[in-house]
């Protein structure tokens, strides 16, 4: 039975709020209060209702039933513009910046200082610099946003929110694309915002992060609120049990041992690409899961894209199944038997406004095509459905647009696409980024199954526990070079982090 804290004065209150999308009940009779000066985290599996609640707060969605009050006064808002006027702003996992404009333009957008009908560039810049100084959050104001690192782009997004005189800020998976030291910087900023009297709503799948930063935690499951509790009364195990309704078991599946006599599937020899990585050499045997660890910017993703044929190396060679290959594009890689789950599902992996069917079958359309009959739709549908079942994608129909799937199911669509090609090598770049604990277990099991049937996996991850949990062997990259190779008893968090920070 849920209890509400009626003693503390809430800034914004939701009373028996519900929201549905067609036949899907995203939020059901949810009541929760958010206080100024507190960090209130929302926790749950994908599809539990976390992001839906966050988007109701920001005016992106309009509630179907229930009531909202701000400072004890009934409130109604149905657009982000109206929410911003009330001091409600958000920072999303997928940044919404203008990459071709300057930092000043992005931060001041819609709030420029004007002189009559004209924008005062100097006064606008002064205002932006004041916000940077106030929160001790500095980025080169004249720099083009698209040229910034992901961490600095996120700073710009936060500064834009702070430039609106925000009273409540929703952080939705803000650390999903950050390295370890950048995460702590963000945490310090979030704590300072709460200390200054702002209400902070924090949505994350990283449970240790939630426990470390939160004052209050609300657990959601299948659209229902399970409980709201002080963070000091929760543990990692209690959160998992509350989210899933199941006892905590082993997160990682058992990984089968690699036969040292197995054939080498992929051999990379002295691969170089200027300003990205240098002199990279390694082998992957059939059935092996090779991890690549390192900080963001160490060259891991660039290496993966080069192996996959998305970009050409400046020197070095790649051998696949015993043959030297000169990949001229991604289509060559697909024909050879490679597949990829890219780092960003939104920017590199999915066409959000197209159907699940189209997203899954796109690389393999020639398989269903004939010059006379065109696309064999029934065969295409059958194979897509089979692949979605195999990878446990939850959906309301393969004709539905993937933008309406939860983040975890969007990620599993990428695995469904890869599985449909029956690849010999899967390159998985941050495969569990932004997904919940339940979806992570599914993805780890999928990777394990690929290994068991003799397919190789190149696993790139910023989560050290993930690397240790499912990789047979791990390379650590730093500043574009492989600085360590670890396996067996050497494969420890301390050893990986020590190598990753090598200069």
Coordinates of C-alpha atoms in Angstrom, one line a residue:
X1 CA 0.0 0.0 0.0
X2 CA 1.5 3.3 -1.0
X3 CA 1.9 6.2 1.4
X4 CA 2.1 9.8 0.6
X5 CA 4.1 12.3 2.6
X6 CA 1.5 14.9 3.6
X7 CA 3.8 16.7 6.0
X8 CA 6.3 18.1 3.5
X9 CA 5.1 20.9 1.3
X10 CA 5.2 19.7 -2.3
X11 CA 6.2 22.0 -5.2
X12 CA 4.3 19.8 -7.8
X13 CA 1.8 17.1 -7.0
X14 CA 0.2 14.4 -9.2
X15 CA -3.0 12.9 -7.9
X16 CA -4.3 9.6 -9.4
X17 CA -2.8 10.5 -12.8
X18 CA -3.3 8.1 -15.8
X19 CA -2.0 8.1 -19.3
X20 CA -2.6 5.6 -22.2
X21 CA -1.4 5.2 -25.7
X22 CA -4.0 3.2 -27.6
X23 CA -4.4 -0.1 -25.7
X24 CA -1.2 0.5 -23.7
X25 CA -1.7 1.8 -20.2
X26 CA 1.6 3.7 -19.6
X27 CA 0.6 5.2 -16.2
X28 CA -2.3 4.1 -14.0
X29 CA -3.7 6.1 -11.0
X30 CA -0.2 7.4 -10.1
X31 CA 0.0 9.8 -7.1
X32 CA 3.4 11.4 -6.3
X33 CA 4.8 14.6 -4.9
X34 CA 8.0 16.4 -5.8
X35 CA 9.6 18.9 -3.3
X36 CA 11.9 21.8 -3.9
X37 CA 15.5 21.2 -2.7
X38 CA 15.2 17.5 -3.2
X39 CA 16.6 15.0 -5.7
X40 CA 13.7 12.6 -6.4
X41 CA 14.5 9.6 -8.6
X42 CA 12.2 7.5 -10.7
X43 CA 13.1 3.8 -11.0
X44 CA 11.6 1.0 -13.1
X45 CA 12.0 -1.3 -16.0
X46 CA 11.5 0.0 -19.6
X47 CA 7.8 0.5 -20.0
X48 CA 7.2 1.0 -16.3
X49 CA 6.1 4.6 -16.8
X50 CA 9.1 6.7 -15.8
X51 CA 9.6 8.6 -19.0
X52 CA 5.8 9.0 -19.4
X53 CA 5.6 10.7 -16.0
X54 CA 8.6 12.9 -16.8
X55 CA 7.0 13.9 -20.1
X56 CA 3.7 14.7 -18.3
X57 CA 5.6 17.0 -16.0
X58 CA 7.2 18.7 -19.0
X59 CA 4.0 19.2 -20.9
X60 CA 5.0 16.9 -23.7
X61 CA 2.1 14.6 -23.0
X62 CA -1.3 15.6 -21.6
X63 CA -2.8 13.4 -18.9
X64 CA -5.9 11.4 -19.5
X65 CA -7.3 11.6 -16.0
X66 CA -6.2 12.8 -12.5
X67 CA -5.1 16.2 -11.2
X68 CA -1.9 18.3 -11.0
X69 CA -1.2 21.1 -8.6
X70 CA 1.8 23.5 -8.3
X71 CA 2.4 25.1 -4.9
X72 CA -0.9 23.7 -3.8
X73 CA -2.9 25.4 -6.7
X74 CA -4.6 23.3 -9.4
X75 CA -2.6 23.6 -12.6
X76 CA -3.1 22.6 -16.2
X77 CA -0.5 22.7 -19.0
X78 CA -0.5 20.8 -22.3
X79 CA 2.7 21.9 -24.1
X80 CA 6.4 22.3 -23.3
X81 CA 6.1 26.1 -23.8
X82 CA 3.5 26.3 -21.0
X83 CA 5.5 24.1 -18.8
X84 CA 8.6 26.2 -19.2
X85 CA 6.6 29.3 -18.2
X86 CA 5.8 27.5 -15.0
X87 CA 9.5 26.7 -14.4
X88 CA 9.4 23.1 -15.5
X89 CA 12.3 22.0 -17.8
X90 CA 14.0 18.8 -18.9
X91 CA 17.3 17.4 -20.0
X92 CA 16.9 14.2 -22.1
X93 CA 19.3 11.3 -22.8
X94 CA 19.1 12.2 -26.6
X95 CA 20.3 15.8 -26.7
X96 CA 18.1 18.3 -28.6
X97 CA 20.6 20.9 -29.6
X98 CA 21.2 22.8 -32.9
X99 CA 24.6 21.3 -33.9
X100 CA 25.4 24.0 -36.5
X101 CA 24.8 26.9 -34.1
X102 CA 27.1 28.3 -31.4
X103 CA 26.9 27.6 -27.7
X104 CA 25.4 31.1 -27.1
X105 CA 22.7 30.5 -29.7
X106 CA 21.7 27.2 -28.1
X107 CA 21.6 28.5 -24.6
X108 CA 19.8 31.7 -25.3
X109 CA 17.3 30.3 -27.8
X110 CA 14.0 32.0 -27.3
X111 CA 15.4 34.2 -24.4
X112 CA 17.7 36.5 -26.4
X113 CA 18.1 40.1 -25.0
X114 CA 16.5 42.4 -27.5
X115 CA 16.7 46.1 -28.4
X116 CA 13.4 46.9 -30.0
X117 CA 12.9 44.4 -32.8
X118 CA 16.7 43.5 -32.8
X119 CA 18.7 41.0 -30.9
X120 CA 21.5 42.5 -28.8
X121 CA 24.4 40.0 -29.3
X122 CA 26.5 41.6 -26.6
X123 CA 23.8 41.6 -24.0
X124 CA 22.7 38.1 -24.9
X125 CA 26.3 36.9 -24.5
X126 CA 26.6 38.7 -21.1
X127 CA 23.4 36.9 -19.9
X128 CA 24.8 33.5 -21.0
X129 CA 28.1 34.1 -19.3
X130 CA 26.3 35.1 -16.1
X131 CA 24.5 31.8 -16.1
X132 CA 27.8 29.9 -16.6
X133 CA 29.4 31.8 -13.7
X134 CA 26.4 31.3 -11.4
X135 CA 26.5 27.6 -11.7
X136 CA 30.3 27.3 -12.4
X137 CA 29.5 25.5 -15.6
X138 CA 31.7 26.7 -18.5
X139 CA 31.8 26.0 -22.2
X140 CA 33.5 28.1 -24.9
X141 CA 30.5 30.4 -25.8
X142 CA 31.5 31.0 -29.4
X143 CA 32.2 27.3 -30.3
X144 CA 29.9 25.4 -32.7
X145 CA 27.9 22.9 -30.7
X146 CA 28.5 20.1 -33.2
X147 CA 32.2 20.3 -32.6
X148 CA 31.9 19.8 -28.8
X149 CA 32.3 16.5 -26.9
X150 CA 29.2 14.7 -25.7
X151 CA 29.9 15.9 -22.2
X152 CA 30.2 19.5 -23.2
X153 CA 27.0 19.2 -25.3
X154 CA 25.2 18.0 -22.2
X155 CA 26.5 21.0 -20.3
X156 CA 25.0 23.3 -23.0
X157 CA 21.7 21.5 -22.7
X158 CA 21.8 22.0 -18.9
X159 CA 22.8 25.6 -19.2
X160 CA 19.8 26.2 -21.6
X161 CA 17.5 24.8 -18.9
X162 CA 19.1 27.0 -16.2
X163 CA 18.7 30.1 -18.4
X164 CA 14.9 29.7 -18.2
X165 CA 14.7 30.4 -14.4
X166 CA 13.8 26.8 -13.9
X167 CA 12.2 25.6 -10.6
X168 CA 12.1 21.9 -11.5
X169 CA 14.5 20.1 -13.8
X170 CA 13.9 16.5 -15.1
X171 CA 17.1 14.6 -15.9
X172 CA 16.3 11.6 -18.1
X173 CA 19.2 9.2 -18.3
X174 CA 21.7 12.1 -18.1
X175 CA 24.8 9.9 -17.6
X176 CA 24.1 7.3 -20.3
X177 CA 26.7 8.8 -22.6
X178 CA 29.3 10.0 -20.1
X179 CA 32.6 8.6 -18.9
X180 CA 33.1 7.8 -15.2
X181 CA 34.8 11.1 -14.2
X182 CA 32.2 13.1 -16.1
X183 CA 29.5 11.3 -14.2
X184 CA 30.8 12.6 -10.9
X185 CA 31.0 16.1 -12.3
X186 CA 27.3 15.9 -13.3
X187 CA 26.4 14.5 -9.9
X188 CA 28.1 17.5 -8.2
X189 CA 26.1 19.9 -10.4
X190 CA 22.8 18.1 -9.7
X191 CA 23.4 18.2 -5.9
X192 CA 24.2 21.9 -6.2
X193 CA 21.0 22.6 -8.1
X194 CA 19.0 20.8 -5.3
X195 CA 20.9 22.7 -2.7
X196 CA 20.0 26.0 -4.4
X197 CA 16.3 25.1 -3.9
X198 CA 15.4 23.6 -7.2
X199 CA 13.4 20.3 -7.5
X200 CA 15.3 17.7 -9.4
X201 CA 13.7 14.6 -10.9
X202 CA 16.3 12.0 -11.8
X203 CA 15.6 9.1 -14.2
X204 CA 18.3 6.5 -14.5
X205 CA 18.8 2.7 -15.0
X206 CA 22.1 2.8 -13.0
X207 CA 20.9 1.7 -9.6
X208 CA 24.2 2.5 -7.8
X209 CA 23.9 6.0 -9.2
X210 CA 20.3 6.3 -8.0
X211 CA 21.2 5.2 -4.5
X212 CA 24.2 7.6 -4.3
X213 CA 22.5 10.8 -5.5
X214 CA 18.8 10.5 -4.4
X215 CA 17.0 11.9 -1.4
X216 CA 13.7 10.1 -2.4
X217 CA 13.0 7.2 -4.8
X218 CA 9.7 6.3 -6.5
X219 CA 9.5 2.8 -7.9
X220 CA 7.2 2.1 -10.9
X221 CA 6.2 -1.2 -12.4
X222 CA 3.9 -1.7 -15.4
X223 CA 2.5 1.8 -15.1
X224 CA 1.7 1.4 -11.4
X225 CA 3.5 3.2 -8.5
X226 CA 4.9 0.5 -6.2
X227 CA 6.2 2.9 -3.5
X228 CA 7.9 6.1 -2.7
X229 CA 10.6 5.8 -0.1
X230 CA 13.6 7.6 1.3
X231 CA 16.8 6.6 -0.5
X232 CA 18.4 5.7 2.8
X233 CA 15.8 2.9 3.2
X234 CA 16.6 1.3 -0.2
X235 CA 19.3 -1.1 -1.4
X236 CA 20.2 -2.3 -4.9
X237 CA 18.5 -5.6 -4.2
X238 CA 15.3 -4.0 -2.9
X239 CA 15.1 -1.7 -5.9
X240 CA 15.5 -4.7 -8.3
X241 CA 12.9 -6.7 -6.5
X242 CA 10.5 -3.7 -6.5
X243 CA 11.1 -3.0 -10.2
X244 CA 10.7 -6.6 -11.4
X245 CA 8.6 -8.3 -8.7
X246 CA 11.2 -11.0 -8.7
X247 CA 14.0 -12.1 -6.4
X248 CA 17.5 -10.9 -7.3
X249 CA 19.4 -13.6 -9.3
X250 CA 22.6 -13.5 -11.2
X251 CA 22.7 -10.7 -13.7
X252 CA 25.1 -12.3 -16.1
X253 CA 24.6 -15.7 -17.8
X254 CA 27.2 -18.5 -17.7
X255 CA 29.7 -18.0 -20.5
X256 CA 31.1 -21.1 -22.1
X257 CA 34.8 -21.6 -22.3
X258 CA 36.6 -21.0 -25.6
X259 CA 38.5 -23.9 -27.2
X260 CA 42.0 -22.6 -27.9
X261 CA 42.1 -24.6 -31.1
X262 CA 39.0 -22.8 -32.6
X263 CA 39.6 -21.0 -35.9
X264 CA 40.4 -17.3 -35.9
X265 CA 37.3 -15.4 -37.3
X266 CA 38.6 -11.8 -37.3
X267 CA 42.2 -10.6 -37.4
X268 CA 43.1 -6.9 -37.2
X269 CA 46.7 -6.1 -38.0
X270 CA 48.3 -2.7 -37.3
X271 CA 45.1 -0.8 -38.1
X272 CA 45.4 3.0 -38.1
X273 CA 43.1 5.9 -38.7
X274 CA 44.6 9.4 -38.2
X275 CA 43.5 11.3 -35.0
X276 CA 41.3 8.3 -33.9
X277 CA 43.4 5.2 -33.2
X278 CA 46.9 3.8 -34.0
X279 CA 48.5 0.5 -34.6
X280 CA 45.6 -1.7 -33.4
X281 CA 46.2 -5.5 -33.6
X282 CA 44.1 -8.4 -32.2
X283 CA 42.3 -11.6 -33.1
X284 CA 38.9 -13.0 -32.2
X285 CA 38.2 -16.7 -32.4
X286 CA 34.9 -18.3 -33.3
X287 CA 32.6 -18.2 -30.2
X288 CA 34.7 -15.7 -28.4
X289 CA 33.4 -12.5 -26.7
X290 CA 36.2 -9.9 -26.8
X291 CA 35.6 -6.9 -24.7
X292 CA 37.0 -3.4 -25.5
X293 CA 37.1 -1.1 -22.5
X294 CA 38.3 2.5 -22.1
X295 CA 37.1 6.0 -21.5
X296 CA 34.8 7.9 -23.9
X297 CA 37.0 9.3 -26.6
X298 CA 39.6 6.5 -26.4
X299 CA 38.9 5.4 -30.0
X300 CA 36.8 2.4 -29.3
X301 CA 33.7 3.3 -31.3
X302 CA 35.8 4.6 -34.2
X303 CA 37.6 1.3 -34.3
X304 CA 34.4 -0.6 -34.4
X305 CA 33.0 1.5 -37.2
X306 CA 36.2 1.0 -39.2
X307 CA 36.1 -2.8 -38.8
X308 CA 32.4 -2.7 -39.9
X309 CA 33.3 -0.8 -43.1
X310 CA 31.6 2.5 -42.2
X311 CA 34.9 4.3 -42.7
X312 CA 38.2 3.5 -44.3
X313 CA 41.5 2.9 -42.3
X314 CA 44.6 4.9 -43.3
X315 CA 46.8 1.8 -42.9
X316 CA 46.7 -1.7 -41.7
X317 CA 44.6 -4.7 -42.7
X318 CA 41.5 -6.7 -41.7
X319 CA 41.2 -10.5 -42.2
X320 CA 37.8 -12.1 -41.9
X321 CA 37.3 -15.9 -42.0
X322 CA 40.9 -16.3 -43.2
X323 CA 40.7 -13.9 -46.1
X324 CA 42.0 -10.3 -46.3
X325 CA 39.1 -8.0 -46.9
X326 CA 39.0 -4.5 -48.3
X327 CA 35.7 -3.2 -47.1
X328 CA 34.2 -0.5 -49.3
X329 CA 31.1 0.0 -47.3
X330 CA 28.6 -1.5 -44.9
X331 CA 26.9 -3.6 -47.6
X332 CA 30.2 -5.5 -48.0
X333 CA 30.3 -6.2 -44.3
X334 CA 26.7 -7.5 -44.2
X335 CA 27.4 -9.8 -47.2
X336 CA 30.5 -11.2 -45.3
X337 CA 28.5 -11.9 -42.2
X338 CA 29.0 -8.9 -39.9
X339 CA 26.3 -7.1 -38.0
X340 CA 26.4 -4.1 -35.6
X341 CA 24.5 -2.7 -32.7
X342 CA 25.7 0.9 -32.9
X343 CA 26.6 3.2 -30.0
X344 CA 23.5 5.5 -30.4
X345 CA 20.3 3.7 -31.4
X346 CA 18.6 7.0 -32.3
X347 CA 21.4 8.6 -34.3
X348 CA 23.0 5.6 -35.9
X349 CA 20.6 2.6 -35.6
X350 CA 16.9 3.3 -36.0
X351 CA 14.6 5.1 -38.3
X352 CA 12.2 6.2 -35.5
X353 CA 9.3 7.2 -37.7
X354 CA 9.4 3.9 -39.7
X355 CA 7.9 0.6 -38.7
X356 CA 9.4 -2.2 -36.7
X357 CA 9.1 -4.3 -39.9
X358 CA 11.1 -1.8 -42.0
X359 CA 13.8 -1.3 -39.3
X360 CA 14.4 -5.0 -38.9
X361 CA 14.4 -6.2 -42.5
X362 CA 16.1 -3.2 -44.2
X363 CA 19.7 -4.7 -44.6
X364 CA 18.3 -7.9 -46.0
X365 CA 15.6 -6.8 -48.6
X366 CA 17.4 -8.5 -51.4
X367 CA 16.7 -11.8 -49.7
X368 CA 13.0 -11.2 -50.2
X369 CA 13.1 -9.6 -53.7
X370 CA 12.8 -10.9 -57.2
X371 CA 12.9 -9.0 -60.5
X372 CA 9.4 -10.2 -61.4
X373 CA 7.4 -10.3 -58.1
X374 CA 9.1 -7.5 -56.1
X375 CA 9.3 -8.0 -52.3
X376 CA 7.8 -11.2 -50.9
X377 CA 6.0 -9.5 -48.1
X378 CA 4.7 -12.6 -46.4
X379 CA 8.2 -14.1 -46.1
X380 CA 9.6 -10.7 -44.9
X381 CA 6.9 -10.5 -42.2
X382 CA 7.5 -14.1 -41.1
X383 CA 11.3 -13.6 -40.7
X384 CA 10.9 -10.3 -38.9
X385 CA 8.3 -11.8 -36.5
X386 CA 10.6 -14.8 -35.9
X387 CA 13.6 -12.6 -35.2
X388 CA 11.6 -10.4 -32.8
X389 CA 10.4 -13.5 -30.9
X390 CA 14.0 -14.8 -30.8
X391 CA 15.3 -11.5 -29.3
X392 CA 12.2 -11.0 -27.0
X393 CA 11.1 -7.7 -28.5
X394 CA 7.8 -6.6 -26.9
X395 CA 5.6 -4.7 -29.4
X396 CA 2.0 -4.0 -30.4
X397 CA 2.5 -5.0 -34.0
X398 CA 5.4 -5.0 -36.5
X399 CA 3.7 -2.2 -38.5
X400 CA 3.9 0.2 -35.6
X401 CA 6.6 2.9 -35.6
X402 CA 9.6 2.1 -33.4
X403 CA 9.5 5.6 -31.8
X404 CA 6.6 4.3 -29.7
X405 CA 8.6 1.4 -28.2
X406 CA 10.3 1.7 -24.9
X407 CA 14.1 2.3 -24.9
X408 CA 14.8 -1.3 -24.0
X409 CA 12.6 -2.6 -26.8
X410 CA 14.2 -0.2 -29.3
X411 CA 17.6 -1.6 -28.3
X412 CA 16.3 -5.2 -28.8
X413 CA 15.1 -4.2 -32.3
X414 CA 18.7 -3.7 -33.2
X415 CA 19.5 -7.2 -31.9
X416 CA 16.5 -8.5 -33.9
X417 CA 17.9 -6.9 -37.0
X418 CA 21.4 -8.4 -36.4
X419 CA 20.0 -11.8 -35.6
X420 CA 18.0 -11.8 -38.8
X421 CA 21.3 -11.8 -40.8
X422 CA 22.6 -14.8 -38.8
X423 CA 26.0 -13.0 -38.5
X424 CA 29.4 -14.7 -37.9
X425 CA 30.5 -11.5 -36.0
X426 CA 28.4 -9.1 -34.0
X427 CA 29.9 -5.8 -33.1
X428 CA 28.0 -4.5 -30.0
X429 CA 28.8 -0.9 -29.1
X430 CA 27.3 0.1 -25.7
X431 CA 24.6 -2.6 -26.2
X432 CA 22.8 -1.9 -22.8
X433 CA 23.0 1.9 -22.8
X434 CA 19.8 3.4 -21.4
X435 CA 18.0 0.2 -20.7
X436 CA 16.7 -1.3 -17.5
X437 CA 18.0 -4.3 -15.5
X438 CA 15.5 -6.7 -17.0
X439 CA 16.3 -5.7 -20.6
X440 CA 20.0 -6.0 -19.7
X441 CA 19.6 -9.6 -18.6
X442 CA 17.9 -10.3 -22.0
X443 CA 20.7 -8.7 -24.0
X444 CA 23.4 -10.5 -22.0
X445 CA 21.6 -13.8 -22.7
X446 CA 21.4 -13.0 -26.4
X447 CA 25.2 -12.3 -26.5
X448 CA 25.8 -15.5 -24.6
X449 CA 23.7 -17.5 -27.0
X450 CA 25.6 -16.1 -30.0
X451 CA 28.9 -17.3 -28.4
X452 CA 27.5 -20.8 -27.7
X453 CA 26.6 -21.3 -31.4
X454 CA 30.1 -20.3 -32.5
X455 CA 29.5 -16.7 -33.4
X456 CA 32.0 -14.1 -32.2
X457 CA 31.1 -10.9 -30.4
X458 CA 33.2 -7.6 -30.2
X459 CA 31.7 -6.0 -27.1
X460 CA 32.4 -2.3 -26.5
X461 CA 31.2 -1.0 -23.1
X462 CA 31.8 1.8 -20.6
X463 CA 30.3 -0.4 -17.9
X464 CA 33.2 -2.3 -16.4
X465 CA 31.0 -4.8 -14.6
X466 CA 29.5 -5.7 -18.0
X467 CA 32.9 -6.3 -19.5
X468 CA 34.0 -8.5 -16.6
X469 CA 30.6 -10.3 -16.5
X470 CA 30.4 -11.6 -20.1
X471 CA 33.7 -11.1 -21.9
X472 CA 36.3 -14.0 -22.3
X473 CA 39.1 -11.5 -22.8
X474 CA 39.3 -7.7 -22.8
X475 CA 41.5 -5.1 -24.5
X476 CA 41.7 -1.7 -22.8
X477 CA 42.1 1.4 -25.0
X478 CA 43.5 4.8 -24.0
X479 CA 44.2 7.7 -26.4
X480 CA 43.7 5.6 -29.5
X481 CA 46.0 2.7 -28.5
X482 CA 45.5 -0.7 -26.9
X483 CA 47.3 -0.3 -23.6
X484 CA 46.4 -3.6 -21.9
X485 CA 45.0 -7.1 -22.6
X486 CA 43.4 -8.8 -19.7
X487 CA 41.9 -12.3 -19.2
X488 CA 41.1 -14.8 -16.5
X489 CA 42.1 -13.6 -13.0
X490 CA 43.6 -10.4 -14.4
X491 CA 40.2 -9.2 -15.5
X492 CA 39.4 -7.0 -12.6
X493 CA 37.8 -3.5 -12.3
X494 CA 40.9 -2.0 -10.7
X495 CA 43.1 -3.3 -13.6
X496 CA 40.8 -2.0 -16.3
X497 CA 40.4 1.4 -14.8
X498 CA 44.2 1.7 -14.1
X499 CA 44.9 0.9 -17.8
X500 CA 42.1 3.2 -19.1
X501 CA 43.6 6.2 -17.3
X502 CA 47.1 5.6 -18.7
X503 CA 48.5 8.7 -20.5

